[in-house]
Every structure is written in C-alpha cells, then in structure tokens.
Coordinates of C-alpha atoms in Angstrom, one line a residue:
Chain G
M803 CA 0.0 0.1 0.0
T804 CA 1.3 3.3 -1.0
E805 CA 1.5 5.9 1.7
R806 CA -1.3 8.4 1.4
T807 CA -0.7 12.1 1.4
L808 CA -2.5 13.8 4.2
I809 CA -3.5 17.5 4.0
A810 CA -3.4 18.9 7.4
I811 CA -6.3 21.4 8.2
E812 CA -5.7 24.0 11.1
D813 CA -8.3 26.6 10.5
P814 CA -12.1 25.5 10.8
A815 CA -12.7 28.1 7.9
D816 CA -10.2 26.6 5.6
P817 CA -12.2 26.9 2.3
R818 CA -10.9 23.3 1.1
I819 CA -13.3 21.5 3.8
V820 CA -16.1 24.3 3.6
E821 CA -18.6 21.5 2.7
F822 CA -18.4 19.9 6.1
S823 CA -18.9 23.1 7.9
Q824 CA -21.8 23.0 10.5
I825 CA -23.1 19.7 8.9
R826 CA -26.0 19.4 11.5
E827 CA -27.5 22.6 10.6
R828 CA -27.4 22.5 6.8
D829 CA -27.7 19.7 4.3
L830 CA -25.8 19.7 1.0
T831 CA -28.5 17.7 -0.5
G832 CA -30.1 19.5 -3.5
R833 CA -26.6 21.1 -4.3
A834 CA -25.9 19.1 -7.2
G835 CA -26.4 15.8 -5.4
Q836 CA -23.5 16.3 -2.9
F837 CA -24.0 14.5 0.3
I838 CA -21.8 13.8 3.7
A839 CA -21.1 10.4 4.5
E840 CA -20.0 9.5 8.1
G841 CA -18.4 6.4 9.9
T842 CA -16.4 3.6 8.7
V843 CA -19.1 1.5 7.4
V844 CA -20.7 4.1 5.5
L845 CA -17.5 5.2 4.1
R846 CA -16.6 1.5 3.0
M847 CA -20.0 1.4 1.0
L848 CA -19.1 4.8 -0.5
A849 CA -15.5 3.4 -1.7
A850 CA -17.3 0.2 -3.1
A851 CA -19.8 2.5 -4.8
N852 CA -17.3 4.8 -6.2
R853 CA -15.3 1.8 -7.7
A854 CA -18.5 0.2 -9.1
G855 CA -18.7 3.5 -11.4
R856 CA -22.4 3.7 -11.4
G857 CA -23.0 7.4 -10.8
I858 CA -21.5 7.6 -7.1
R859 CA -18.1 9.3 -6.4
A860 CA -16.1 10.3 -3.3
E861 CA -14.9 13.8 -3.7
K862 CA -13.0 14.3 -0.3
L863 CA -12.4 12.8 3.0
L864 CA -12.0 14.6 6.3
L865 CA -10.6 12.4 9.3
L866 CA -9.7 13.2 12.8
R867 CA -5.8 12.9 12.9
N868 CA -5.9 10.0 15.4
R869 CA -8.2 7.8 13.3
V870 CA -5.8 7.8 10.4
D871 CA -3.8 4.8 11.3
G872 CA -6.8 2.8 12.4
V873 CA -8.5 3.3 8.8
A874 CA -5.5 2.8 6.6
D875 CA -7.2 0.0 4.8
L876 CA -10.4 2.1 4.3
L877 CA -8.3 4.8 2.7
A878 CA -6.6 2.5 0.3
A879 CA -10.1 1.7 -0.9
F880 CA -10.5 5.3 -2.4
P881 CA -8.6 6.4 -5.5
G882 CA -5.6 8.0 -4.9
D883 CA -6.8 11.4 -6.3
V884 CA -9.5 11.7 -3.5
P885 CA -7.9 14.3 -1.2
V886 CA -7.7 13.3 2.5
Y887 CA -7.8 16.0 4.9
V888 CA -7.1 15.6 8.6
A889 CA -7.7 17.7 11.7
E890 CA -7.1 17.6 15.3
A891 CA -10.1 17.2 17.5
P892 CA -10.8 20.8 18.4
V893 CA -10.4 21.9 14.7
L894 CA -12.7 18.9 13.6
D895 CA -15.3 19.8 16.2
A896 CA -15.4 23.6 15.2
I897 CA -15.7 22.6 11.6
A898 CA -18.6 20.2 12.0
G899 CA -20.2 22.3 14.8
F900 CA -20.6 19.6 17.4
H901 CA -18.4 16.6 18.9
L902 CA -17.8 14.2 16.1
H903 CA -16.7 11.0 18.1
R904 CA -16.4 9.0 14.9
G905 CA -14.2 11.3 13.3
V906 CA -14.5 10.0 9.6
L907 CA -16.2 11.9 7.1
A908 CA -16.4 12.1 3.3
L909 CA -17.9 14.3 0.7
G910 CA -19.7 12.3 -1.9
R911 CA -21.6 13.2 -5.0
R912 CA -24.4 11.3 -6.8
D913 CA -25.0 11.9 -10.5
V914 CA -28.6 12.7 -11.4
G915 CA -30.0 9.2 -11.2
D916 CA -32.5 7.3 -13.6
S917 CA -35.9 8.6 -13.6
T918 CA -38.8 6.5 -11.9
D919 CA -39.8 5.4 -15.3
T920 CA -36.4 4.4 -16.5
L921 CA -35.8 2.6 -13.4
I922 CA -39.2 0.8 -13.5
A923 CA -38.5 -0.2 -17.0
A924 CA -35.2 -1.8 -16.2
L925 CA -36.5 -3.9 -13.4
P926 CA -36.0 -7.7 -13.9
Q927 CA -38.7 -9.9 -14.8
E928 CA -38.8 -11.3 -11.3
S929 CA -38.8 -8.1 -8.9
L930 CA -39.6 -7.0 -5.6
V931 CA -39.9 -3.3 -5.1
L932 CA -40.3 -1.2 -2.1
V933 CA -42.3 2.1 -2.4
G934 CA -42.4 5.0 0.0
C935 CA -45.1 7.4 0.2
G936 CA -44.8 10.8 2.0
I937 CA -42.0 9.2 4.5
S938 CA -40.4 12.7 5.5
N939 CA -38.6 11.2 8.5
H940 CA -35.0 10.6 7.9
D941 CA -34.5 7.7 10.2
N942 CA -37.5 6.0 8.5
V943 CA -36.1 6.5 5.1
G944 CA -32.9 5.2 6.0
A945 CA -34.5 2.2 7.6
L946 CA -36.4 1.5 4.4
F947 CA -33.2 1.3 2.6
R948 CA -31.4 -0.9 5.1
N949 CA -34.3 -3.4 5.0
A950 CA -34.5 -3.2 1.2
A951 CA -30.9 -4.2 1.0
A952 CA -31.4 -6.9 3.7
F953 CA -34.1 -8.6 1.8
G954 CA -32.8 -8.1 -1.7
A955 CA -35.4 -5.6 -3.1
D956 CA -34.5 -4.6 -6.7
A957 CA -35.4 -0.9 -6.1
V958 CA -36.5 1.8 -3.8
L959 CA -39.1 4.1 -5.3
L960 CA -40.0 7.2 -3.3
D961 CA -42.7 9.8 -4.3
E962 CA -41.7 13.5 -4.2
T963 CA -42.9 14.1 -0.8
C964 CA -40.3 11.6 0.7
C965 CA -37.2 13.1 2.0
D966 CA -33.9 12.7 0.2
P967 CA -32.3 9.7 1.3
L968 CA -28.9 11.2 0.7
Y969 CA -29.6 13.3 3.9
R970 CA -26.8 12.6 6.4
K971 CA -28.9 10.8 8.9
A972 CA -31.0 8.9 6.3
L973 CA -27.6 7.6 4.8
R974 CA -26.1 6.8 8.1
V975 CA -29.2 5.0 9.4
S976 CA -29.4 3.1 6.1
V977 CA -25.8 1.9 6.9
G978 CA -24.9 3.2 3.4
S979 CA -27.6 1.1 1.4
V980 CA -28.5 4.3 -0.1
L981 CA -25.3 4.1 -2.0
T982 CA -25.8 0.5 -3.4
T983 CA -29.7 0.2 -3.9
P984 CA -31.2 1.7 -7.1
Y985 CA -33.7 4.1 -6.5
A986 CA -35.5 7.1 -7.7
R987 CA -37.5 10.0 -6.1
S988 CA -40.1 12.0 -8.1
G989 CA -43.7 12.5 -8.9
S990 CA -46.9 11.6 -7.0
S991 CA -47.3 8.2 -5.5
Q992 CA -50.3 7.5 -7.7
A993 CA -48.2 8.2 -10.8
L994 CA -45.5 5.9 -9.4
L995 CA -47.9 3.0 -8.6
G996 CA -49.7 3.5 -11.9
G997 CA -46.4 3.0 -13.6
L998 CA -45.7 -0.1 -11.8
S999 CA -48.9 -1.4 -12.2
E1000 CA -48.8 -1.0 -15.9
K1001 CA -45.7 -3.2 -15.9
G1002 CA -47.5 -6.1 -14.2
F1003 CA -46.5 -5.4 -10.4
A1004 CA -48.9 -6.6 -8.0
I1005 CA -48.9 -3.7 -5.6
W1006 CA -49.6 -4.2 -1.9
A1007 CA -50.3 -1.4 0.4
L1008 CA -49.6 -1.9 4.0
S1009 CA -52.0 -0.7 6.4
P1010 CA -53.2 -1.6 9.9
A1011 CA -56.8 -2.3 8.4
G1012 CA -55.2 -4.3 5.3
E1013 CA -57.4 -6.9 3.9
V1014 CA -54.8 -9.8 3.6
E1015 CA -52.5 -10.7 6.6
I1016 CA -49.0 -10.3 5.0
G1017 CA -48.2 -14.1 5.5
E1018 CA -51.2 -14.9 3.2
I1019 CA -50.2 -12.9 0.2
V1020 CA -50.0 -15.0 -2.8
P1021 CA -46.6 -14.3 -4.4
Q1022 CA -46.2 -13.3 -7.9
A1023 CA -43.3 -12.6 -10.1
R1024 CA -43.3 -8.8 -9.7
M1025 CA -44.6 -7.4 -6.5
A1026 CA -44.4 -3.9 -4.9
L1027 CA -44.8 -3.2 -1.1
V1028 CA -46.2 0.2 -0.4
M1029 CA -45.4 2.1 3.0
G1030 CA -47.0 5.2 4.3
T1031 CA -46.2 7.3 7.2
E1032 CA -46.5 6.2 10.9
G1033 CA -49.1 8.8 11.9
E1034 CA -51.5 9.2 8.9
G1035 CA -50.8 6.0 7.1
L1036 CA -51.4 5.8 3.4
P1037 CA -54.0 8.0 1.5
K1038 CA -57.5 6.4 1.1
A1039 CA -57.1 6.9 -2.6
I1040 CA -54.2 4.2 -2.6
L1041 CA -55.8 1.9 -0.2
D1042 CA -59.1 1.8 -2.6
R1043 CA -57.2 1.3 -5.6
F1044 CA -54.6 -1.5 -4.7
H1045 CA -54.2 -4.6 -2.8
T1046 CA -54.1 -4.0 1.1
A1047 CA -52.1 -6.2 3.6
R1048 CA -51.8 -5.9 7.3
I1049 CA -49.2 -7.1 9.9
A1050 CA -51.2 -9.6 12.6
Q1051 CA -50.6 -7.8 16.0
S1052 CA -51.9 -7.9 19.5
P1053 CA -55.4 -6.3 19.6
G1054 CA -55.8 -2.7 20.6
L1055 CA -52.0 -1.7 19.8
D1056 CA -50.7 1.4 18.1
S1057 CA -49.3 0.5 14.7
L1058 CA -45.6 -0.5 14.5
N1059 CA -42.6 1.7 13.5
V1060 CA -42.2 2.2 9.7
G1061 CA -38.8 0.5 9.6
T1062 CA -40.1 -2.4 11.8
A1063 CA -43.3 -2.9 9.6
S1064 CA -41.3 -2.6 6.4
G1065 CA -38.8 -5.3 7.6
I1066 CA -41.5 -7.7 8.6
A1067 CA -43.5 -7.1 5.2
L1068 CA -40.5 -7.3 3.1
Y1069 CA -39.1 -10.6 4.6
S1070 CA -42.5 -12.2 4.4
M1071 CA -42.9 -11.1 0.9
A1072 CA -39.4 -12.1 -0.4
K1073 CA -39.6 -15.3 1.4
A1074 CA -43.0 -16.1 -0.2
M1075 CA -41.2 -15.3 -3.6
G1076 CA -38.5 -17.7 -2.7
R1077 CA -35.9 -15.0 -2.9
L1078 CA -34.2 -15.5 0.5
Q1079 CA -31.3 -17.7 1.6
G1080 CA -32.9 -20.3 3.8
Chain W
M715 CA -64.9 18.2 33.0
T716 CA -63.7 20.4 35.8
E717 CA -61.3 23.5 34.9
R718 CA -57.8 22.6 35.7
T719 CA -55.8 25.1 37.7
L720 CA -52.6 25.9 35.8
I721 CA -49.5 27.1 37.7
A722 CA -47.6 29.7 35.5
I723 CA -43.8 29.3 35.4
E724 CA -42.1 32.5 34.4
D725 CA -38.6 31.7 35.9
P726 CA -36.6 28.8 34.2
A727 CA -34.8 28.3 37.6
D728 CA -38.1 27.9 39.5
P729 CA -37.6 25.0 41.9
R730 CA -41.0 23.7 41.4
I731 CA -39.9 22.4 37.9
V732 CA -36.2 21.9 38.6
E733 CA -36.7 18.1 37.4
F734 CA -37.3 19.3 33.7
S735 CA -34.2 21.3 33.7
Q736 CA -31.6 20.8 30.9
I737 CA -33.3 17.3 30.2
R738 CA -30.9 16.4 27.3
E739 CA -27.8 16.6 29.5
R740 CA -28.9 14.7 32.4
D741 CA -31.3 11.9 33.2
L742 CA -33.2 11.4 36.0
T743 CA -33.1 7.5 35.9
G744 CA -31.7 6.3 39.1
R745 CA -32.9 8.9 41.2
A746 CA -35.6 6.9 42.8
G747 CA -37.2 5.8 39.6
Q748 CA -37.9 9.2 38.3
F749 CA -38.5 9.6 34.6
I750 CA -39.3 12.2 32.0
A751 CA -42.2 11.7 29.6
E752 CA -42.7 13.7 26.6
G753 CA -45.2 14.0 23.9
T754 CA -49.0 13.5 24.0
V755 CA -48.8 9.8 23.2
V756 CA -46.5 8.9 26.0
L757 CA -48.4 11.1 28.5
R758 CA -51.5 9.2 27.4
M759 CA -49.7 6.0 28.4
L760 CA -48.6 7.6 31.7
A761 CA -52.0 8.6 32.7
A762 CA -53.2 5.0 31.8
A763 CA -50.6 3.5 33.8
N764 CA -51.2 5.8 36.7
R765 CA -54.8 4.9 36.6
A766 CA -54.1 1.3 36.6
G767 CA -52.1 1.7 39.9
R768 CA -49.2 -0.9 39.4
G769 CA -46.5 1.2 40.6
I770 CA -46.3 3.9 38.1
R771 CA -47.4 7.6 39.1
A772 CA -47.3 10.9 37.4
E773 CA -46.0 13.6 39.6
K774 CA -46.3 16.9 37.8
L775 CA -46.8 18.0 34.3
L776 CA -45.1 20.9 32.4
L777 CA -46.9 22.4 29.2
L778 CA -46.3 25.1 26.8
R779 CA -48.9 27.5 27.4
N780 CA -50.4 27.4 23.8
R781 CA -50.9 23.6 24.1
V782 CA -53.2 23.7 27.0
D783 CA -56.4 24.0 25.3
G784 CA -55.4 21.4 22.6
V785 CA -54.8 18.8 25.3
A786 CA -57.8 19.2 27.5
D787 CA -58.8 15.7 27.6
L788 CA -55.2 14.6 28.1
L789 CA -55.1 16.7 31.5
A790 CA -58.3 15.3 32.4
A791 CA -56.9 11.8 32.4
F792 CA -54.5 12.7 35.2
P793 CA -55.8 13.0 38.8
G794 CA -56.7 16.5 39.9
D795 CA -53.8 16.6 42.5
V796 CA -51.2 16.3 39.8
P797 CA -49.9 19.8 39.4
V798 CA -49.9 21.3 35.9
Y799 CA -47.2 23.9 35.3
V800 CA -47.4 26.1 32.1
A801 CA -44.7 28.2 30.4
E802 CA -44.4 30.3 27.5
A803 CA -42.1 29.1 24.7
P804 CA -38.9 31.0 25.6
V805 CA -39.3 29.9 29.3
L806 CA -39.9 26.3 28.3
D807 CA -37.0 26.1 26.0
A808 CA -34.7 27.9 28.5
I809 CA -35.8 25.1 31.1
A810 CA -35.2 22.2 28.9
G811 CA -32.2 23.6 27.2
F812 CA -33.4 23.0 23.6
H813 CA -36.3 23.8 21.4
L814 CA -39.2 21.6 22.5
H815 CA -41.7 21.6 19.7
R816 CA -43.8 19.1 21.3
G817 CA -44.1 21.3 24.4
V818 CA -45.9 18.5 26.7
L819 CA -43.7 16.9 29.4
A820 CA -44.4 15.1 32.4
L821 CA -42.3 13.8 35.5
G822 CA -43.1 10.3 36.2
R823 CA -42.1 7.7 39.1
R824 CA -41.8 4.0 38.8
D825 CA -41.5 2.2 42.2
V826 CA -39.0 -0.6 42.4
G827 CA -40.5 -3.3 40.2
D828 CA -40.4 -6.8 40.6
S829 CA -37.3 -8.8 40.5
T830 CA -36.4 -10.7 37.6
D831 CA -37.2 -13.9 39.5
T832 CA -40.3 -12.6 40.8
L833 CA -41.4 -11.6 37.4
I834 CA -40.5 -15.1 35.9
A835 CA -42.2 -16.9 38.5
A836 CA -45.5 -14.8 37.7
L837 CA -45.6 -15.6 34.1
P838 CA -48.7 -17.4 32.6
Q839 CA -48.5 -21.0 31.6
E840 CA -48.2 -19.8 28.0
S841 CA -45.9 -17.1 27.7
L842 CA -43.7 -15.2 25.1
V843 CA -40.8 -13.2 26.7
L844 CA -38.3 -11.0 25.0
V845 CA -34.8 -10.9 26.6
G846 CA -32.3 -8.2 25.8
C847 CA -28.6 -8.7 26.5
G848 CA -26.1 -5.8 26.6
I849 CA -28.6 -3.6 24.7
S850 CA -27.1 0.1 25.7
N851 CA -28.5 2.0 22.9
H852 CA -31.6 3.9 24.0
D853 CA -33.3 3.6 20.6
N854 CA -33.0 0.0 20.6
V855 CA -34.2 -0.8 24.0
G856 CA -37.3 1.6 23.0
A857 CA -37.9 -0.5 19.9
L858 CA -37.8 -3.7 21.9
F859 CA -40.5 -2.6 24.0
R860 CA -42.5 -1.3 21.4
N861 CA -42.4 -4.6 19.5
A862 CA -43.1 -6.5 22.6
A863 CA -46.3 -4.4 22.9
A864 CA -47.2 -4.9 19.4
F865 CA -46.8 -8.6 19.4
G866 CA -48.0 -9.2 23.0
A867 CA -45.0 -10.4 24.7
D868 CA -45.7 -11.0 28.5
A869 CA -42.5 -9.4 29.8
V870 CA -39.4 -7.9 28.6
L871 CA -36.5 -9.0 30.6
L872 CA -33.2 -7.2 30.3
D873 CA -29.6 -7.9 31.9
E874 CA -27.9 -5.6 34.1
T875 CA -25.7 -4.5 31.0
C876 CA -28.8 -3.0 29.0
C877 CA -29.6 0.6 29.6
D878 CA -32.5 1.7 31.8
P879 CA -35.8 1.7 29.7
L880 CA -36.8 4.8 31.4
Y881 CA -34.6 7.1 29.9
R882 CA -36.2 9.7 28.0
K883 CA -35.4 8.7 24.6
A884 CA -35.9 4.9 25.2
L885 CA -39.4 5.7 26.5
R886 CA -40.2 8.2 23.6
V887 CA -39.2 5.4 21.2
S888 CA -41.2 2.8 22.9
V889 CA -44.2 5.1 22.3
G890 CA -44.7 4.6 26.1
S891 CA -44.8 0.8 26.0
V892 CA -42.2 0.7 28.8
L893 CA -44.9 2.0 31.0
T894 CA -47.4 -0.8 30.4
T895 CA -45.2 -3.8 29.9
P896 CA -43.9 -5.9 32.8
Y897 CA -40.2 -5.7 32.9
A898 CA -37.2 -6.2 35.0
R899 CA -33.7 -5.3 34.6
S900 CA -31.0 -7.1 36.7
G901 CA -28.2 -9.5 36.8
S902 CA -26.2 -11.4 34.0
S903 CA -27.8 -12.7 31.0
Q904 CA -26.7 -16.2 31.9
A905 CA -28.5 -16.0 35.2
L906 CA -31.4 -14.8 33.6
L907 CA -31.8 -17.2 30.9
G908 CA -30.9 -20.1 33.2
G909 CA -34.0 -19.0 35.3
L910 CA -36.2 -19.0 32.1
S911 CA -34.9 -22.4 31.3
E912 CA -35.5 -23.9 34.7
K913 CA -39.3 -22.7 34.3
G914 CA -39.7 -24.8 31.1
F915 CA -38.8 -21.8 28.6
A916 CA -37.5 -22.7 25.4
I917 CA -34.9 -20.3 24.7
W918 CA -33.9 -19.0 21.2
A919 CA -31.1 -16.8 20.6
L920 CA -31.1 -14.7 17.5
S921 CA -28.0 -14.5 15.6
P922 CA -27.0 -14.2 11.8
A923 CA -25.4 -17.6 12.2
G924 CA -28.3 -19.1 13.8
E925 CA -29.2 -22.9 13.3
V926 CA -32.7 -22.7 12.5
E927 CA -34.5 -20.2 10.3
I928 CA -36.9 -18.0 12.4
G929 CA -40.0 -19.5 10.5
E930 CA -39.1 -22.9 11.3
I931 CA -39.2 -22.8 14.9
V932 CA -41.5 -25.5 16.4
P933 CA -43.7 -23.5 18.9
Q934 CA -43.9 -24.4 22.5
A935 CA -46.1 -23.0 25.3
R936 CA -43.3 -20.9 26.9
M937 CA -40.9 -19.4 24.5
A938 CA -38.0 -16.8 25.0
L939 CA -36.6 -14.7 22.2
V940 CA -32.9 -13.4 23.1
M941 CA -31.6 -10.2 21.4
G942 CA -28.0 -9.1 21.5
T943 CA -26.2 -5.9 20.3
E944 CA -25.8 -4.9 16.6
G945 CA -22.3 -5.1 16.4
E946 CA -21.0 -7.8 18.5
G947 CA -24.1 -9.9 18.9
L948 CA -24.7 -12.3 21.6
P949 CA -21.9 -13.8 23.5
K950 CA -20.7 -17.3 22.4
A951 CA -21.3 -18.8 25.6
I952 CA -25.2 -18.1 25.2
L953 CA -25.0 -19.2 21.6
D954 CA -23.4 -22.5 22.6
R955 CA -25.8 -23.1 25.6
F956 CA -29.3 -22.4 23.8
H957 CA -31.2 -22.9 20.7
T958 CA -30.1 -20.4 17.9
A959 CA -32.3 -18.9 15.2
R960 CA -31.5 -16.7 12.1
I961 CA -33.7 -14.4 9.8
A962 CA -33.4 -15.3 6.3
Q963 CA -31.8 -12.6 4.3
S964 CA -30.1 -11.7 1.1
P965 CA -26.5 -13.1 0.9
G966 CA -23.6 -11.1 1.9
L967 CA -25.6 -8.3 3.8
D968 CA -25.0 -6.7 7.1
S969 CA -27.3 -7.7 10.0
L970 CA -30.5 -5.9 10.4
N971 CA -31.3 -3.3 13.0
V972 CA -32.2 -4.8 16.4
G973 CA -35.6 -3.1 16.4
T974 CA -36.4 -4.7 13.0
A975 CA -34.6 -7.9 13.7
S976 CA -36.7 -8.2 17.2
G977 CA -40.0 -7.3 15.3
I978 CA -39.6 -9.9 12.6
A979 CA -38.6 -12.6 15.2
L980 CA -41.5 -11.8 17.6
Y981 CA -44.0 -11.6 15.0
S982 CA -42.8 -15.0 13.6
M983 CA -42.8 -16.6 16.8
A984 CA -46.1 -15.0 18.2
K985 CA -47.7 -16.1 15.1
A986 CA -46.5 -19.6 15.3
M987 CA -47.8 -19.8 19.1
G988 CA -51.3 -18.7 17.8
R989 CA -51.1 -15.4 19.9
L990 CA -51.8 -13.0 17.2
Q991 CA -55.2 -11.8 15.6
G992 CA -55.2 -12.9 12.2

C-alpha cells in the first residue's frame, strides 16, 4: 500500500473543507447531489460504490488525525486522487459544529440518477420493489433502504414528498445502503404506482386495516410493497385502488414503527417469492 | 370536566420544575425511579399506567401554554392533585435546554419493580418473553418494548448491562410501552436465561449464524427470544448453550437493525404460537 498524502487542516474556516462546515444545521443535498457520509461502515460502502462507477463518487475525506492509522485499509479503498484532509479534534469539532466522536467523514456526489420510469423499465422480470409515500422522517427513509438491502429488493421508489435519502442521517441509518440500492424519488405516489401496475406489478399497500394478513399474500413474479407514514398512514385513494395487507398484531395496539413494519413485510414477501437464503 | 388549575412558571430556575431542567444533558433515571415523559402519546400511556395503579405514578406536568387548550382531554386523564405547570415557549426552552416543539412533558415515577425472578415466577403458563443482552442503545431498547407490546409479549427481561428503559429517549421510542409492559433489569444474561430455562422456557437466541430459520421454529407453550447488540451480537457462551435462530436474508449483507430483527422474530414466534389476531 502506498503512503497516502494527508493534508492538514488547522483553520476551521479553511475553504478546502467548507462542505463539512456545520453539517448538522445545513444539508448539502440538492446542491448538485452532494452528500456527507460518516463513519467507517458508510465510507466503506461509498468506496465500493465509487469503484463500481455507477454514478456515485467520493470527492474528499476529512478525518480526525488520530483515526488515520486505524483506517489505513479504508483509505486505500479510495482512488489516490481523492484528497484526504486531517484535523485535530478541536478543529474538527469546530468545523462540524458538534463533537464528532466517529471522526471519519466524506463528501460524496451522486449523479442525477435514472428517472422513476427508466428505473421501472429496467427492473428484472422477477422483481420486488419497495415504495415509500410521504416518508419525510430521515430515520424511517434510512430504515427502508437498510431493509430493502437486507431482503434483496431490486429498487426503492419514493414519491416526491419523501425526504432525500442522501440526507446525512438517512444515509447513516441505512448503513450506506442508499449508495448501493437503485432508487428514484419523483412524482406523485399515484403516478408511481400506476407506472408499476402497468408493468405487471402486484401492488400491496401496508395498512393496519389491510385486507390480507401479510403472510397470506400469494406471491407473484413482480411485487411492490407500499409504505406510508407512521401517523397518517397511506391515503385512502391508494388503499382503495390497490391490494392492502396488514401485519397481525396484538389487539388494540398502536401501529408499528415504519422501519420494523417494512422489515416484517419485506421479509415475508421476499420469503414467499423464494428469494431469501434459507 | 372541571377546569384545571394551571400554575404559571415565569423563571426557568423555578424550583418547582427543576426536574425538567436541561433534560438532554442529564437523566433522572436512577434517582428513585423518576423519569421524563414527553409528547401526548407517551403522556396518555402515563395517565393510563397511573390509573392502573401498578407502581407507576405521574408527579407533575409541564406544558407550553399554547398547547393547553389542545390537550384538555389529556389533562383530564390525570388525577386532580397532579400539578400542571405552564410556561411560554422561551421559558420552556430555557428550562429544557433546547427547543421543545412538542411542548408537553411529565415527570413520572416507577416504584422498584418486581425482581427478575419474581417476574419469571409470575408468568402465565403460555408465555412469550423478550430478553435483551447488552442493549445499551436507547433507541434499540425503546424499539424492543414497542415490538414486545405490538406482538403481545408477556414481559421484557433485560440483563444489567442494558440501559434503563426509563431513559427519556428509550421511553419515547417505545411510544410509552415501557410504562405498560412488565419488565425487570438485573443480573447477568446467563443467570436470567438459566432462570427461564428452569421454568420450562424454550430459549431462542437470535444470531445471523443461527441454526434454525426463524419461521421454522416449532412453537412451545413457553418461549423466550434473546436479542444481543447490533455490532457484537450475543456472546458465544449463550449461542453455545441455547437454541439459535436466524432471519433469512439476502446473501452477503450486514445484519438487520435490532428493532427490526426483534420485530420480525417476535412476529414470527407469536404467530406460530397462535397469539396474534389474524
């Protein structure tokens, strides 16, 4: 392994690391697809996505100086022309605006991805797709991607009212799965589901009042699971138009968390479709 | 409904509301079982637990003044001798130490609960128990309780290395289920599981390398699901001594989040035991 050149940052206002400044308060998303990745696990996913060359690139890294030795193999996973900035803890905390105990950050960029229609058109004949409607909570969007990856969903499709999965917290909660799972975020949920329906997808909207228990769904070659928000759930127009499924629970209880509910439903559907390793 | 007397707080340092001071930085847990509940959903659970009279009491409420009218029915659910303090937003934020958009807080107290052994001895002949080993993350402990409630577990048993479920964030993530689900937190996981085993519980430790797929577990009258941490998983001594189960996933992926994994496993076990509403 060649020795990596490290660029020392001593001034929190150094323009070379301005994208990492006050990262809690602002979010880079929307600015030409830039995003902040944090922690070694997510950075490893970023390095892999960067190598795969499918529209995700690492632009620069910023590390706590005392983490450098411990993450030598991670640094080696990034191309040599990705600059690596290092700072002592007080400087790094002043840049980020809070105490960064992880001390490992990257700036990434995602090209404008495929449109929802293009992504749907490219799905394999046997497909499982996870659809999010109105999921604005960053943790929940991150959880959807983590579960989609765990159970091998072919794509995540979000309507335009979902939050951007490249938000720092969504990306972190997804454990980097946002960088490896094909996804699109655009249009209304009705248009999105209409597009899937035209391509032969059996569409199952999850709701506490769903008609069919999730374990009783008859598998088909192409299936979509639709998740709404925790409070309001899915709009009536969607529940009326498509199949609805519920997760059996104890009587009288509040609904499950979106992440857990999507995990149970995806597991059940992927298993019924014969897609999981026993 | 009788009109409730509201006590105005104008000084953030007022000793009557000192327990709500800087609630992010400090945690009341450990101080004689006091805890902070926040948000209308958790407060509703607190009011119900208070009425049920099984060792949980509401001591005082602190509300944003402009929330009072909107939560009149919630206030009515608490006994008349529980003082209700109100403050304007700048005062409330100065008390709490951050911006409280929810604006609804309560101080509660939980009596020293049953010991682990007493709780195990009192379990019904047909039981499903959720066991946590080393779960120190507040969100994950909260998620365990939320799922235990959703799938009707009879108790949650935590070893002494788990965090206190009465921590503000764990309580919030549990959506108040910590206040309604019987639980104990003490001793080593080995002692705890040994105690369950003596009482005829089939003990299933969840692990990515588990022997039996979760859907293939043969149900018994008394079952315990054991969850470890996300990173390390369960200790080898536990995996060697008890049954182990896995959740089928896509090959080569990271493990699931503790909340989601416990949800999938509890759903599957409770369903196999015939305990869920179809």
